[in-house]
């Protein structure tokens, strides 16, 4: 497979719209995106990474209204965190809609959603027009990439497109907070600290 290197978000979005996958920059790390509702494309991302299917993917959205396309319910704690930190390096876990494939959520009845703050990611996601499921754009077991050059070293010839952008500003994965229970729980620490979260939801 020949991998297209491009700095044009519309070229990368076209890859997803036509059923493919593409790497794209965010402020945390580069992601490997697929249409969240396209089971074949999601599976292509797993194969490209050599990633096992027991680890949920994060769904990336361009607009707040898209959250309702994948989340069956937005709990009150999730609404407060979304208001405070979207767009930004936070993933909020909520109950999922049945339309979201089990491969995206590793069979769980929840889905993690985030809205990147990176302007190139925002344009790419807007042009896609649907929520995008994306793990980090690296071979399984390798460090998460913070530059398009790192993505190229890992995945050239394994994916159809890499959207080039600047080096990731944050450089670590998003903080993940599970808002499905009575008390929100941090599942993965990241750029947004526990102290940041507690200023918005004191019971975190």
PDB file of C-alpha atoms in Angstrom:
ATOM      1  CA  UNK A   1       0.000   0.000   0.000  1.00  0.00           C
ATOM      2  CA  UNK A   2       1.276   3.458  -0.885  1.00  0.00           C
ATOM      3  CA  UNK A   3       0.798   5.981   1.909  1.00  0.00           C
ATOM      4  CA  UNK A   4      -0.207   9.498   0.898  1.00  0.00           C
ATOM      5  CA  UNK A   5       1.467  12.277   2.873  1.00  0.00           C
ATOM      6  CA  UNK A   6      -0.624  15.432   2.787  1.00  0.00           C
ATOM      7  CA  UNK A   7      -1.107  18.720   4.615  1.00  0.00           C
ATOM      8  CA  UNK A   8      -4.637  19.069   3.234  1.00  0.00           C
ATOM      9  CA  UNK A   9      -7.360  18.018   5.707  1.00  0.00           C
ATOM     10  CA  UNK A  10      -9.828  17.437   2.873  1.00  0.00           C
ATOM     11  CA  UNK A  11      -7.604  14.694   1.410  1.00  0.00           C
ATOM     12  CA  UNK A  12      -7.451  12.865   4.731  1.00  0.00           C
ATOM     13  CA  UNK A  13     -11.190  13.319   5.303  1.00  0.00           C
ATOM     14  CA  UNK A  14     -11.846  11.866   1.846  1.00  0.00           C
ATOM     15  CA  UNK A  15     -10.010   8.690   2.881  1.00  0.00           C
ATOM     16  CA  UNK A  16     -12.466   8.176   5.756  1.00  0.00           C
ATOM     17  CA  UNK A  17     -15.531   9.192   3.750  1.00  0.00           C
ATOM     18  CA  UNK A  18     -14.693   6.520   1.177  1.00  0.00           C
ATOM     19  CA  UNK A  19     -14.304   3.807   3.825  1.00  0.00           C
ATOM     20  CA  UNK A  20     -10.605   4.072   4.613  1.00  0.00           C
ATOM     21  CA  UNK A  21      -8.458   5.239   7.502  1.00  0.00           C
ATOM     22  CA  UNK A  22      -6.012   8.102   8.009  1.00  0.00           C
ATOM     23  CA  UNK A  23      -3.594   9.381  10.629  1.00  0.00           C
ATOM     24  CA  UNK A  24      -4.214  12.918  11.858  1.00  0.00           C
ATOM     25  CA  UNK A  25      -2.684  15.324  14.388  1.00  0.00           C
ATOM     26  CA  UNK A  26      -4.215  16.329  17.700  1.00  0.00           C
ATOM     27  CA  UNK A  27      -2.801  18.374  20.562  1.00  0.00           C
ATOM     28  CA  UNK A  28      -2.070  15.175  22.533  1.00  0.00           C
ATOM     29  CA  UNK A  29      -0.708  12.605  20.048  1.00  0.00           C
ATOM     30  CA  UNK A  30      -1.416  11.648  16.433  1.00  0.00           C
ATOM     31  CA  UNK A  31      -4.513   9.487  15.993  1.00  0.00           C
ATOM     32  CA  UNK A  32      -5.488   6.825  13.439  1.00  0.00           C
ATOM     33  CA  UNK A  33      -9.033   7.635  12.453  1.00  0.00           C
ATOM     34  CA  UNK A  34     -11.956   5.688  11.004  1.00  0.00           C
ATOM     35  CA  UNK A  35     -15.661   6.429  10.656  1.00  0.00           C
ATOM     36  CA  UNK A  36     -17.026   5.231  13.997  1.00  0.00           C
ATOM     37  CA  UNK A  37     -20.001   3.574  12.268  1.00  0.00           C
ATOM     38  CA  UNK A  38     -17.891   1.768   9.614  1.00  0.00           C
ATOM     39  CA  UNK A  39     -17.011  -1.620  11.086  1.00  0.00           C
ATOM     40  CA  UNK A  40     -14.687  -2.565   8.204  1.00  0.00           C
ATOM     41  CA  UNK A  41     -12.724   0.675   8.527  1.00  0.00           C
ATOM     42  CA  UNK A  42     -12.413   0.276  12.300  1.00  0.00           C
ATOM     43  CA  UNK A  43     -11.073  -3.252  11.797  1.00  0.00           C
ATOM     44  CA  UNK A  44      -8.587  -1.944   9.207  1.00  0.00           C
ATOM     45  CA  UNK A  45      -7.209   0.372  11.882  1.00  0.00           C
ATOM     46  CA  UNK A  46      -6.744  -2.555  14.283  1.00  0.00           C
ATOM     47  CA  UNK A  47      -4.891  -4.524  11.604  1.00  0.00           C
ATOM     48  CA  UNK A  48      -2.633  -1.596  10.682  1.00  0.00           C
ATOM     49  CA  UNK A  49      -1.611  -1.162  14.314  1.00  0.00           C
ATOM     50  CA  UNK A  50      -1.480  -4.856  15.168  1.00  0.00           C
ATOM     51  CA  UNK A  51      -3.699  -3.903  18.080  1.00  0.00           C
ATOM     52  CA  UNK A  52      -5.824  -6.391  20.056  1.00  0.00           C
ATOM     53  CA  UNK A  53      -9.555  -5.728  20.105  1.00  0.00           C
ATOM     54  CA  UNK A  54      -9.925  -5.681  23.885  1.00  0.00           C
ATOM     55  CA  UNK A  55      -8.985  -2.012  24.300  1.00  0.00           C
ATOM     56  CA  UNK A  56     -11.713   0.595  23.603  1.00  0.00           C
ATOM     57  CA  UNK A  57     -11.149   3.364  21.058  1.00  0.00           C
ATOM     58  CA  UNK A  58     -11.773   7.039  21.723  1.00  0.00           C
ATOM     59  CA  UNK A  59     -14.382   8.752  19.556  1.00  0.00           C
ATOM     60  CA  UNK A  60     -13.403  12.225  18.318  1.00  0.00           C
ATOM     61  CA  UNK A  61     -16.026  14.843  17.453  1.00  0.00           C
ATOM     62  CA  UNK A  62     -15.924  18.234  15.767  1.00  0.00           C
ATOM     63  CA  UNK A  63     -19.109  19.623  17.333  1.00  0.00           C
ATOM     64  CA  UNK A  64     -20.944  19.118  20.602  1.00  0.00           C
ATOM     65  CA  UNK A  65     -24.083  17.950  18.797  1.00  0.00           C
ATOM     66  CA  UNK A  66     -22.169  14.901  17.538  1.00  0.00           C
ATOM     67  CA  UNK A  67     -21.851  13.590  21.089  1.00  0.00           C
ATOM     68  CA  UNK A  68     -25.514  12.558  20.912  1.00  0.00           C
ATOM     69  CA  UNK A  69     -24.730  10.432  17.846  1.00  0.00           C
ATOM     70  CA  UNK A  70     -22.648   8.059  19.974  1.00  0.00           C
ATOM     71  CA  UNK A  71     -23.744   8.639  23.590  1.00  0.00           C
ATOM     72  CA  UNK A  72     -27.152   7.423  24.740  1.00  0.00           C
ATOM     73  CA  UNK A  73     -27.077   9.759  27.736  1.00  0.00           C
ATOM     74  CA  UNK A  74     -24.882  12.637  28.913  1.00  0.00           C
ATOM     75  CA  UNK A  75     -24.742  12.531  32.739  1.00  0.00           C
ATOM     76  CA  UNK A  76     -24.671  15.773  34.702  1.00  0.00           C
ATOM     77  CA  UNK A  77     -21.005  15.340  35.645  1.00  0.00           C
ATOM     78  CA  UNK A  78     -20.137  14.759  31.978  1.00  0.00           C
ATOM     79  CA  UNK A  79     -21.979  17.929  30.971  1.00  0.00           C
ATOM     80  CA  UNK A  80     -19.963  19.983  33.472  1.00  0.00           C
ATOM     81  CA  UNK A  81     -16.662  18.520  32.310  1.00  0.00           C
ATOM     82  CA  UNK A  82     -17.558  18.983  28.645  1.00  0.00           C
ATOM     83  CA  UNK A  83     -18.481  22.614  29.283  1.00  0.00           C
ATOM     84  CA  UNK A  84     -15.190  23.221  31.090  1.00  0.00           C
ATOM     85  CA  UNK A  85     -12.686  21.276  28.977  1.00  0.00           C
ATOM     86  CA  UNK A  86     -14.041  20.758  25.435  1.00  0.00           C
ATOM     87  CA  UNK A  87     -12.285  21.258  23.118  1.00  0.00           C
ATOM     88  CA  UNK A  88      -9.180  19.950  24.856  1.00  0.00           C
ATOM     89  CA  UNK A  89      -7.242  16.907  26.082  1.00  0.00           C
ATOM     90  CA  UNK A  90     -10.102  15.259  27.996  1.00  0.00           C
ATOM     91  CA  UNK A  91     -12.048  12.096  27.166  1.00  0.00           C
ATOM     92  CA  UNK A  92     -15.420  11.627  28.858  1.00  0.00           C
ATOM     93  CA  UNK A  93     -16.888   8.106  29.133  1.00  0.00           C
ATOM     94  CA  UNK A  94     -20.678   7.872  28.857  1.00  0.00           C
ATOM     95  CA  UNK A  95     -23.318   5.210  28.080  1.00  0.00           C
ATOM     96  CA  UNK A  96     -23.161   4.375  24.373  1.00  0.00           C
ATOM     97  CA  UNK A  97     -25.833   4.255  21.720  1.00  0.00           C
ATOM     98  CA  UNK A  98     -26.502   0.811  20.220  1.00  0.00           C
ATOM     99  CA  UNK A  99     -25.412   2.065  16.792  1.00  0.00           C
ATOM    100  CA  UNK A 100     -21.788   2.263  17.965  1.00  0.00           C
ATOM    101  CA  UNK A 101     -20.087  -1.016  16.954  1.00  0.00           C
ATOM    102  CA  UNK A 102     -18.877  -3.282  19.732  1.00  0.00           C
ATOM    103  CA  UNK A 103     -15.398  -3.233  18.165  1.00  0.00           C
ATOM    104  CA  UNK A 104     -15.120   0.477  18.996  1.00  0.00           C
ATOM    105  CA  UNK A 105     -15.948  -0.053  22.669  1.00  0.00           C
ATOM    106  CA  UNK A 106     -14.348  -3.509  23.151  1.00  0.00           C
ATOM    107  CA  UNK A 107     -17.819  -4.870  23.861  1.00  0.00           C
ATOM    108  CA  UNK A 108     -18.514  -2.422  26.678  1.00  0.00           C
ATOM    109  CA  UNK A 109     -21.789  -0.509  26.958  1.00  0.00           C
ATOM    110  CA  UNK A 110     -19.898   2.773  27.307  1.00  0.00           C
ATOM    111  CA  UNK A 111     -18.084   5.080  24.885  1.00  0.00           C
ATOM    112  CA  UNK A 112     -15.275   7.578  25.408  1.00  0.00           C
ATOM    113  CA  UNK A 113     -15.666  10.880  23.586  1.00  0.00           C
ATOM    114  CA  UNK A 114     -13.369  13.854  23.162  1.00  0.00           C
ATOM    115  CA  UNK A 115     -13.184  17.046  21.099  1.00  0.00           C
ATOM    116  CA  UNK A 116      -9.605  17.914  20.131  1.00  0.00           C
ATOM    117  CA  UNK A 117      -8.415  21.503  20.432  1.00  0.00           C
ATOM    118  CA  UNK A 118      -5.911  21.166  17.564  1.00  0.00           C
ATOM    119  CA  UNK A 119      -7.024  23.381  14.635  1.00  0.00           C
ATOM    120  CA  UNK A 120      -5.956  20.854  11.971  1.00  0.00           C
ATOM    121  CA  UNK A 121      -7.837  18.082  13.803  1.00  0.00           C
ATOM    122  CA  UNK A 122     -10.899  20.297  14.098  1.00  0.00           C
ATOM    123  CA  UNK A 123     -10.913  21.013  10.358  1.00  0.00           C
ATOM    124  CA  UNK A 124     -10.341  17.352   9.491  1.00  0.00           C
ATOM    125  CA  UNK A 125     -13.175  16.189  11.770  1.00  0.00           C
ATOM    126  CA  UNK A 126     -15.499  18.893  10.461  1.00  0.00           C
ATOM    127  CA  UNK A 127     -14.855  17.790   6.882  1.00  0.00           C
ATOM    128  CA  UNK A 128     -15.470  14.126   7.778  1.00  0.00           C
ATOM    129  CA  UNK A 129     -18.955  15.025   9.001  1.00  0.00           C
ATOM    130  CA  UNK A 130     -19.217  12.048  11.380  1.00  0.00           C
ATOM    131  CA  UNK A 131     -17.615  11.034  14.682  1.00  0.00           C
ATOM    132  CA  UNK A 132     -14.195   9.451  14.200  1.00  0.00           C
ATOM    133  CA  UNK A 133     -12.927   6.492  16.240  1.00  0.00           C
ATOM    134  CA  UNK A 134      -9.180   6.733  16.727  1.00  0.00           C
ATOM    135  CA  UNK A 135      -6.454   5.047  18.739  1.00  0.00           C
ATOM    136  CA  UNK A 136      -2.942   6.488  18.634  1.00  0.00           C
ATOM    137  CA  UNK A 137      -1.272   6.200  15.198  1.00  0.00           C
ATOM    138  CA  UNK A 138       1.524   3.773  16.040  1.00  0.00           C
ATOM    139  CA  UNK A 139       2.253   0.065  15.869  1.00  0.00           C
ATOM    140  CA  UNK A 140       1.000  -1.702  18.973  1.00  0.00           C
ATOM    141  CA  UNK A 141       3.635  -1.621  21.712  1.00  0.00           C
ATOM    142  CA  UNK A 142       5.444   1.380  20.260  1.00  0.00           C
ATOM    143  CA  UNK A 143       5.398   4.895  21.799  1.00  0.00           C
ATOM    144  CA  UNK A 144       2.441   7.083  20.873  1.00  0.00           C
ATOM    145  CA  UNK A 145       3.570   9.436  18.070  1.00  0.00           C
ATOM    146  CA  UNK A 146       3.800  13.196  18.555  1.00  0.00           C
ATOM    147  CA  UNK A 147       4.869  13.999  14.973  1.00  0.00           C
ATOM    148  CA  UNK A 148       3.861  12.914  11.506  1.00  0.00           C
ATOM    149  CA  UNK A 149       7.407  11.675  10.954  1.00  0.00           C
ATOM    150  CA  UNK A 150       6.964   9.200  13.833  1.00  0.00           C
ATOM    151  CA  UNK A 151       3.687   8.009  12.303  1.00  0.00           C
ATOM    152  CA  UNK A 152       5.448   7.531   8.981  1.00  0.00           C
ATOM    153  CA  UNK A 153       8.207   5.425  10.563  1.00  0.00           C
ATOM    154  CA  UNK A 154       5.629   3.127  12.148  1.00  0.00           C
ATOM    155  CA  UNK A 155       2.821   2.950   9.607  1.00  0.00           C
ATOM    156  CA  UNK A 156       4.039   3.908   6.134  1.00  0.00           C
ATOM    157  CA  UNK A 157       2.803   1.256   3.722  1.00  0.00           C
ATOM    158  CA  UNK A 158       0.205   0.053   6.252  1.00  0.00           C
ATOM    159  CA  UNK A 159      -2.276   2.964   6.022  1.00  0.00           C
ATOM    160  CA  UNK A 160      -3.479   4.971   3.003  1.00  0.00           C
ATOM    161  CA  UNK A 161      -3.003   8.507   4.336  1.00  0.00           C
ATOM    162  CA  UNK A 162      -1.097  10.610   6.878  1.00  0.00           C
ATOM    163  CA  UNK A 163      -2.300  14.166   7.489  1.00  0.00           C
ATOM    164  CA  UNK A 164       0.790  16.206   8.313  1.00  0.00           C
ATOM    165  CA  UNK A 165       0.662  18.831  11.029  1.00  0.00           C
ATOM    166  CA  UNK A 166       2.931  20.357  13.656  1.00  0.00           C
ATOM    167  CA  UNK A 167       4.321  18.343  16.556  1.00  0.00           C
ATOM    168  CA  UNK A 168       1.708  17.627  19.236  1.00  0.00           C
ATOM    169  CA  UNK A 169       1.750  20.436  21.814  1.00  0.00           C
ATOM    170  CA  UNK A 170       0.708  18.320  24.818  1.00  0.00           C
ATOM    171  CA  UNK A 171       2.544  15.138  23.888  1.00  0.00           C
ATOM    172  CA  UNK A 172       0.691  12.755  26.242  1.00  0.00           C
ATOM    173  CA  UNK A 173      -2.681  11.049  25.833  1.00  0.00           C
ATOM    174  CA  UNK A 174      -5.882  12.681  27.001  1.00  0.00           C
ATOM    175  CA  UNK A 175      -7.146  12.324  30.550  1.00  0.00           C
ATOM    176  CA  UNK A 176     -10.020   9.800  30.627  1.00  0.00           C
ATOM    177  CA  UNK A 177     -12.895  10.205  33.108  1.00  0.00           C
ATOM    178  CA  UNK A 178     -15.722   7.685  33.500  1.00  0.00           C
ATOM    179  CA  UNK A 179     -18.947   9.601  34.159  1.00  0.00           C
ATOM    180  CA  UNK A 180     -21.328   6.649  34.079  1.00  0.00           C
ATOM    181  CA  UNK A 181     -21.470   6.152  37.850  1.00  0.00           C
ATOM    182  CA  UNK A 182     -22.613   8.317  40.725  1.00  0.00           C
ATOM    183  CA  UNK A 183     -19.046   9.544  41.259  1.00  0.00           C
ATOM    184  CA  UNK A 184     -16.787  10.263  38.243  1.00  0.00           C
ATOM    185  CA  UNK A 185     -13.638   8.109  38.141  1.00  0.00           C
ATOM    186  CA  UNK A 186     -10.328   8.926  36.441  1.00  0.00           C
ATOM    187  CA  UNK A 187      -9.457   5.913  34.287  1.00  0.00           C
ATOM    188  CA  UNK A 188      -6.287   7.397  32.789  1.00  0.00           C
ATOM    189  CA  UNK A 189      -4.294  10.423  33.995  1.00  0.00           C
ATOM    190  CA  UNK A 190      -3.208  12.884  31.353  1.00  0.00           C
ATOM    191  CA  UNK A 191      -2.763  16.545  30.535  1.00  0.00           C
ATOM    192  CA  UNK A 192      -5.764  17.636  32.615  1.00  0.00           C
ATOM    193  CA  UNK A 193      -4.923  16.977  36.249  1.00  0.00           C
ATOM    194  CA  UNK A 194      -7.078  15.639  39.049  1.00  0.00           C
ATOM    195  CA  UNK A 195      -6.937  19.108  40.610  1.00  0.00           C
ATOM    196  CA  UNK A 196      -8.270  20.611  37.365  1.00  0.00           C
ATOM    197  CA  UNK A 197     -11.129  18.116  37.335  1.00  0.00           C
ATOM    198  CA  UNK A 198     -12.024  18.661  40.975  1.00  0.00           C
ATOM    199  CA  UNK A 199     -12.431  22.374  40.389  1.00  0.00           C
ATOM    200  CA  UNK A 200     -15.331  21.465  38.089  1.00  0.00           C
ATOM    201  CA  UNK A 201     -16.618  18.246  39.700  1.00  0.00           C
ATOM    202  CA  UNK A 202     -15.426  18.200  43.351  1.00  0.00           C
ATOM    203  CA  UNK A 203     -16.344  14.538  43.850  1.00  0.00           C
ATOM    204  CA  UNK A 204     -13.969  13.299  41.093  1.00  0.00           C
TER     205      UNK A 204
END
